[in-house]
């Protein structure tokens, strides 16, 4: 179909299945739900190129093709083989895709945590029949233990009782330390749990992190020293994440290495918002770790890949 300008796109927000990319049509006008492996495709209905899929027009006529994946390794999950680019659901709680031998999954159920609060003194997750995901319910307690249950999170002011419509003012903020970066080089993920939000609800918060670039040249250690603790690139660089690039350039500090078996990891860090621009023209912001100081030690982290540490364990548990 010929493109018409100015662009006319649906006013309703785009609703795509979980794990499906929003991509521009051939006219560069409107975002559409990307076609998946084995589905019919066209210029107006492109394949999900984020997953390495392309539209093959050689087998189907009249302007339509079929989405195929570029050659890549298959994936083996619990004895079942999945092809490169194939999407699947090992359980009702996970939507997964095989990408050149690696399995990536997104949870279909909310993993949020809920602390007691005056309006919900005894929160409890319940599994309902014919529903995959558990849901929160609030059990009513007596007036006497209602605020006692919430004392772990809320300050009790003897002068006046906390107002139900102002939870954040009476919230006792609790935040864990950031976890180690999931990658020893390149962009990874660091996480923490905090209730510093308007609902005073315990939630998982993530930030991007980079301990060092994977292709960063290591500096020679000074005479008498066995470690290069902190490095800084000579030229500014732009961060890349999921095919998108940061809109501005940075000169961040990175952690170096040692010649005596020790490893260098971030010791003091800060967190800042970084804006990314994607090839399709989209913008988004992500929190990112910036290193201020590194520490060299023998307590080296083992395989800390967040993909294996979370989703692999969830898959095993769900099947058991």
Short mmCIF file of C-alpha atoms in Angstrom, two decimals:
data_model
loop_
_atom_site.label_atom_id
_atom_site.label_comp_id
_atom_site.label_asym_id
_atom_site.label_seq_id
_atom_site.Cartn_x
_atom_site.Cartn_y
_atom_site.Cartn_z
CA UNK A 1 0.00 0.00 0.00
CA UNK A 2 1.17 3.50 -0.82
CA UNK A 3 2.13 5.73 2.09
CA UNK A 4 -0.06 8.76 2.79
CA UNK A 5 1.20 11.90 4.48
CA UNK A 6 0.65 13.49 6.90
CA UNK A 7 0.65 10.33 8.95
CA UNK A 8 -2.64 9.20 10.44
CA UNK A 9 -2.18 6.78 13.33
CA UNK A 10 -4.83 5.29 15.65
CA UNK A 11 -5.55 7.46 18.69
CA UNK A 12 -5.81 4.43 20.97
CA UNK A 13 -2.54 3.30 22.64
CA UNK A 14 -0.96 0.24 21.04
CA UNK A 15 -1.72 -3.00 22.91
CA UNK A 16 0.70 -5.80 22.02
CA UNK A 17 1.18 -9.24 23.64
CA UNK A 18 3.86 -9.53 26.33
CA UNK A 19 7.37 -9.63 24.85
CA UNK A 20 6.30 -8.18 21.48
CA UNK A 21 8.18 -5.11 20.21
CA UNK A 22 6.57 -1.90 18.98
CA UNK A 23 8.14 -1.11 15.59
CA UNK A 24 7.55 1.49 12.89
CA UNK A 25 5.75 0.54 9.69
CA UNK A 26 7.46 0.90 6.29
CA UNK A 27 6.17 4.48 5.94
CA UNK A 28 7.90 5.48 9.16
CA UNK A 29 4.57 6.72 10.46
CA UNK A 30 2.90 4.51 13.02
CA UNK A 31 4.02 2.00 15.60
CA UNK A 32 2.63 -1.52 15.04
CA UNK A 33 2.95 -4.82 16.89
CA UNK A 34 5.91 -6.64 15.36
CA UNK A 35 5.17 -9.98 13.68
CA UNK A 36 6.71 -13.04 15.32
CA UNK A 37 8.40 -16.18 13.98
CA UNK A 38 6.22 -18.01 11.44
CA UNK A 39 3.62 -15.23 11.15
CA UNK A 40 2.65 -13.48 7.91
CA UNK A 41 4.42 -10.16 7.33
CA UNK A 42 4.54 -7.26 4.89
CA UNK A 43 6.01 -3.76 4.65
CA UNK A 44 3.14 -2.47 6.78
CA UNK A 45 3.44 -5.42 9.18
CA UNK A 46 7.19 -5.84 9.76
CA UNK A 47 8.87 -8.66 11.66
CA UNK A 48 10.42 -8.20 15.10
CA UNK A 49 13.96 -7.21 14.12
CA UNK A 50 14.95 -6.91 17.80
CA UNK A 51 14.76 -10.71 17.89
CA UNK A 52 16.71 -11.19 14.65
CA UNK A 53 13.62 -11.88 12.51
CA UNK A 54 13.21 -10.81 8.89
CA UNK A 55 10.39 -11.00 6.33
CA UNK A 56 11.02 -13.64 3.66
CA UNK A 57 9.02 -12.82 0.50
CA UNK A 58 10.34 -15.77 -1.53
CA UNK A 59 7.67 -18.32 -0.56
CA UNK A 60 4.45 -16.29 -0.37
CA UNK A 61 3.11 -13.95 -3.08
CA UNK A 62 0.89 -10.84 -3.29
CA UNK A 63 3.10 -8.62 -1.18
CA UNK A 64 3.14 -10.90 1.85
CA UNK A 65 5.94 -12.93 3.34
CA UNK A 66 6.64 -15.00 6.40
CA UNK A 67 8.81 -14.09 9.39
CA UNK A 68 11.96 -16.19 9.58
CA UNK A 69 14.95 -16.05 11.92
CA UNK A 70 18.57 -15.65 10.89
CA UNK A 71 20.67 -18.73 11.49
CA UNK A 72 21.49 -19.25 15.15
CA UNK A 73 21.88 -21.83 17.89
CA UNK A 74 18.82 -23.62 19.26
CA UNK A 75 17.84 -23.62 22.95
CA UNK A 76 17.30 -26.62 25.22
CA UNK A 77 14.95 -26.18 28.19
CA UNK A 78 14.20 -29.29 30.27
CA UNK A 79 14.79 -31.52 27.25
CA UNK A 80 12.63 -29.53 24.82
CA UNK A 81 14.35 -27.86 21.85
CA UNK A 82 13.35 -24.37 20.68
CA UNK A 83 14.55 -22.76 17.43
CA UNK A 84 16.35 -19.43 17.22
CA UNK A 85 13.75 -16.63 17.35
CA UNK A 86 10.97 -18.88 18.65
CA UNK A 87 8.69 -17.51 21.40
CA UNK A 88 7.21 -19.89 23.96
CA UNK A 89 5.63 -20.09 27.42
CA UNK A 90 7.24 -22.75 29.65
CA UNK A 91 4.62 -21.86 32.29
CA UNK A 92 1.68 -19.49 32.45
CA UNK A 93 3.90 -17.14 34.49
CA UNK A 94 6.67 -16.66 31.90
CA UNK A 95 6.91 -15.53 28.27
CA UNK A 96 10.26 -16.59 26.80
CA UNK A 97 12.21 -16.40 23.55
CA UNK A 98 15.19 -18.32 22.21
CA UNK A 99 17.88 -15.96 20.92
CA UNK A 100 20.90 -17.73 19.41
CA UNK A 101 21.22 -20.32 22.18
CA UNK A 102 20.20 -18.06 25.08
CA UNK A 103 16.74 -18.00 26.64
CA UNK A 104 15.33 -14.64 27.71
CA UNK A 105 12.09 -14.41 29.68
CA UNK A 106 9.77 -11.75 31.05
CA UNK A 107 7.39 -12.45 33.95
CA UNK A 108 3.69 -12.31 33.14
CA UNK A 109 2.75 -12.03 36.83
CA UNK A 110 3.52 -9.05 39.05
CA UNK A 111 6.36 -9.75 41.47
CA UNK A 112 5.61 -6.75 43.71
CA UNK A 113 5.88 -6.99 47.49
CA UNK A 114 3.40 -5.40 49.85
CA UNK A 115 4.09 -4.25 53.40
CA UNK A 116 1.39 -3.78 56.05
CA UNK A 117 -0.19 -0.33 55.99
CA UNK A 118 -3.11 1.29 57.83
CA UNK A 119 -5.46 0.69 54.91
CA UNK A 120 -4.24 -2.93 54.47
CA UNK A 121 -2.97 -4.25 57.83
CA UNK A 122 -2.64 -7.93 56.80
CA UNK A 123 -1.80 -8.25 53.09
CA UNK A 124 -1.74 -11.81 51.76
CA UNK A 125 -1.24 -13.32 48.30
CA UNK A 126 -3.89 -15.83 47.31
CA UNK A 127 -4.08 -18.28 44.39
CA UNK A 128 -7.53 -18.21 42.82
CA UNK A 129 -8.95 -21.09 40.81
CA UNK A 130 -8.65 -20.69 37.02
CA UNK A 131 -6.16 -17.82 37.48
CA UNK A 132 -2.43 -18.23 36.91
CA UNK A 133 -1.17 -15.26 38.94
CA UNK A 134 -1.65 -14.83 42.65
CA UNK A 135 -3.46 -11.70 43.81
CA UNK A 136 -3.21 -9.56 46.92
CA UNK A 137 -6.08 -9.53 49.41
CA UNK A 138 -6.36 -7.45 52.59
CA UNK A 139 -7.55 -9.24 55.69
CA UNK A 140 -9.30 -7.07 58.23
CA UNK A 141 -7.89 -7.13 61.74
CA UNK A 142 -9.13 -5.71 65.02
CA UNK A 143 -8.75 -1.99 65.62
CA UNK A 144 -6.21 -2.76 68.36
CA UNK A 145 -3.69 -4.70 66.25
CA UNK A 146 -4.36 -2.74 63.06
CA UNK A 147 -1.62 -0.17 63.69
CA UNK A 148 0.59 -2.61 65.58
CA UNK A 149 0.96 -4.65 62.37
CA UNK A 150 1.98 -1.54 60.46
CA UNK A 151 4.55 -0.37 63.04
CA UNK A 152 7.43 -1.98 61.10
CA UNK A 153 6.89 0.55 58.34
CA UNK A 154 5.07 3.50 59.88
CA UNK A 155 6.12 5.89 62.64
CA UNK A 156 3.61 6.26 65.43
CA UNK A 157 3.18 9.86 66.46
CA UNK A 158 1.65 10.01 69.97
CA UNK A 159 0.24 13.47 69.28
CA UNK A 160 -1.81 12.49 66.26
CA UNK A 161 -2.66 9.29 64.46
CA UNK A 162 -1.39 8.84 60.88
CA UNK A 163 -3.87 10.00 58.27
CA UNK A 164 -4.96 7.33 55.82
CA UNK A 165 -4.69 9.73 52.88
CA UNK A 166 -1.09 10.72 53.59
CA UNK A 167 0.85 7.46 53.67
CA UNK A 168 4.15 8.83 52.41
CA UNK A 169 4.48 11.43 55.18
CA UNK A 170 4.25 8.70 57.83
CA UNK A 171 6.32 6.15 55.94
CA UNK A 172 9.53 4.92 57.58
CA UNK A 173 11.71 4.56 54.47
CA UNK A 174 13.59 1.27 54.23
CA UNK A 175 16.02 0.67 51.37
CA UNK A 176 18.53 -2.14 50.80
CA UNK A 177 21.98 -1.69 49.27
CA UNK A 178 22.33 -2.00 45.49
CA UNK A 179 23.27 -5.51 44.40
CA UNK A 180 26.48 -6.21 42.49
CA UNK A 181 26.35 -5.56 38.74
CA UNK A 182 25.10 -8.61 36.83
CA UNK A 183 27.93 -8.34 34.26
CA UNK A 184 31.68 -8.12 34.87
CA UNK A 185 31.96 -6.14 31.62
CA UNK A 186 29.44 -4.34 29.42
CA UNK A 187 25.96 -3.16 30.39
CA UNK A 188 24.39 -5.13 33.26
CA UNK A 189 21.67 -4.67 35.87
CA UNK A 190 21.86 -3.83 39.57
CA UNK A 191 18.83 -4.04 41.88
CA UNK A 192 17.62 -3.05 45.32
CA UNK A 193 14.37 -3.12 47.32
CA UNK A 194 12.82 0.08 48.68
CA UNK A 195 9.51 1.44 49.94
CA UNK A 196 10.40 5.06 49.10
CA UNK A 197 7.26 5.64 47.01
CA UNK A 198 3.84 7.30 47.48
CA UNK A 199 2.25 3.99 48.48
CA UNK A 200 5.03 3.13 50.98
CA UNK A 201 5.07 -0.27 49.32
CA UNK A 202 8.15 -2.49 49.16
CA UNK A 203 9.16 -2.69 45.49
CA UNK A 204 12.14 -3.86 43.45
CA UNK A 205 14.08 -1.05 41.76
CA UNK A 206 16.70 -1.58 39.05
CA UNK A 207 19.44 0.49 37.44
CA UNK A 208 21.83 -0.11 34.56
CA UNK A 209 25.49 -0.56 35.43
CA UNK A 210 28.84 -0.96 33.71
CA UNK A 211 31.87 -2.00 35.74
CA UNK A 212 34.08 -1.76 32.62
CA UNK A 213 33.61 -2.02 28.84
CA UNK A 214 34.38 -5.48 27.45
CA UNK A 215 36.88 -4.07 24.92
CA UNK A 216 38.51 -1.54 27.28
CA UNK A 217 42.35 -1.66 27.09
CA UNK A 218 43.91 -2.34 30.50
CA UNK A 219 46.54 0.11 31.71
CA UNK A 220 49.91 -1.15 32.90
CA UNK A 221 50.35 -1.24 36.66
CA UNK A 222 52.82 1.19 38.20
CA UNK A 223 56.08 -0.12 39.61
CA UNK A 224 55.50 -1.76 42.98
CA UNK A 225 51.73 -1.90 42.43
CA UNK A 226 49.73 -4.98 41.42
CA UNK A 227 46.37 -3.33 40.75
CA UNK A 228 44.93 -0.55 38.62
CA UNK A 229 41.97 0.41 40.75
CA UNK A 230 40.09 3.09 38.80
CA UNK A 231 40.19 3.85 35.06
CA UNK A 232 38.77 6.72 33.03
CA UNK A 233 38.44 6.72 29.21
CA UNK A 234 40.52 9.32 27.38
CA UNK A 235 37.56 10.22 25.16
CA UNK A 236 33.91 10.57 26.03
CA UNK A 237 31.60 7.71 25.05
CA UNK A 238 27.90 6.99 24.61
CA UNK A 239 26.18 4.11 26.37
CA UNK A 240 24.36 1.49 24.27
CA UNK A 241 21.43 -0.50 25.64
CA UNK A 242 19.04 -2.79 23.71
CA UNK A 243 20.05 -1.24 20.39
CA UNK A 244 19.49 2.32 21.67
CA UNK A 245 22.18 4.95 22.34
CA UNK A 246 22.43 7.60 25.07
CA UNK A 247 21.56 11.06 23.78
CA UNK A 248 24.64 12.62 25.39
CA UNK A 249 28.20 11.41 25.86
CA UNK A 250 29.91 10.71 29.20
CA UNK A 251 33.38 10.15 30.67
CA UNK A 252 32.56 7.65 33.43
CA UNK A 253 35.01 5.95 35.75
CA UNK A 254 35.55 2.19 35.42
CA UNK A 255 37.14 -0.43 37.67
CA UNK A 256 40.51 -1.82 36.56
CA UNK A 257 42.18 -5.16 37.27
CA UNK A 258 44.95 -6.86 39.21
CA UNK A 259 47.84 -9.20 38.44
CA UNK A 260 47.73 -11.09 41.77
CA UNK A 261 44.32 -12.77 41.54
CA UNK A 262 42.34 -9.97 43.14
CA UNK A 263 39.35 -8.37 41.44
CA UNK A 264 38.29 -4.72 41.43
CA UNK A 265 34.62 -3.88 41.98
CA UNK A 266 32.68 -0.62 42.57
CA UNK A 267 32.95 0.62 46.17
CA UNK A 268 31.27 4.06 46.08
CA UNK A 269 28.65 4.77 43.39
CA UNK A 270 25.94 7.26 42.52
CA UNK A 271 22.78 6.91 40.43
CA UNK A 272 21.63 9.27 37.67
CA UNK A 273 19.02 9.28 34.90
CA UNK A 274 20.36 8.62 31.38
CA UNK A 275 18.23 9.29 28.30
CA UNK A 276 18.41 6.84 25.38
CA UNK A 277 17.33 7.28 21.77
CA UNK A 278 16.32 4.27 19.65
CA UNK A 279 16.64 3.84 15.85
CA UNK A 280 12.83 4.05 15.57
CA UNK A 281 12.95 7.54 17.11
CA UNK A 282 11.71 6.62 20.59
CA UNK A 283 13.21 8.14 23.73
CA UNK A 284 13.30 6.57 27.18
CA UNK A 285 15.14 7.15 30.45
CA UNK A 286 16.84 4.62 32.72
CA UNK A 287 18.60 4.97 36.03
CA UNK A 288 22.29 4.18 35.70
CA UNK A 289 25.14 3.57 38.12
CA UNK A 290 28.16 5.90 37.98
CA UNK A 291 31.31 4.75 39.76
CA UNK A 292 33.08 7.13 42.12
CA UNK A 293 35.58 4.71 43.68
CA UNK A 294 36.60 1.06 43.20
CA UNK A 295 38.01 -1.45 45.66
CA UNK A 296 40.40 -4.36 44.93
CA UNK A 297 39.98 -7.53 47.05
CA UNK A 298 40.08 -11.34 47.06
CA UNK A 299 36.33 -11.73 47.71
CA UNK A 300 35.61 -11.99 44.00
CA UNK A 301 32.01 -12.50 42.85
CA UNK A 302 31.28 -15.76 41.12
CA UNK A 303 28.88 -16.14 38.20
CA UNK A 304 26.61 -13.20 38.98
CA UNK A 305 24.65 -13.16 35.73
CA UNK A 306 21.22 -11.84 36.66
CA UNK A 307 19.62 -13.83 33.82
CA UNK A 308 20.78 -17.17 35.25
CA UNK A 309 20.32 -16.11 38.87
CA UNK A 310 16.64 -15.17 38.50
CA UNK A 311 14.83 -16.62 35.53
CA UNK A 312 16.58 -20.00 35.47
CA UNK A 313 15.70 -20.56 39.12
CA UNK A 314 12.08 -19.47 38.51
CA UNK A 315 11.70 -21.88 35.62
CA UNK A 316 12.95 -24.83 37.67
CA UNK A 317 10.67 -23.90 40.59
CA UNK A 318 7.62 -23.49 38.40
CA UNK A 319 8.07 -26.93 36.85
CA UNK A 320 8.54 -28.57 40.26
#
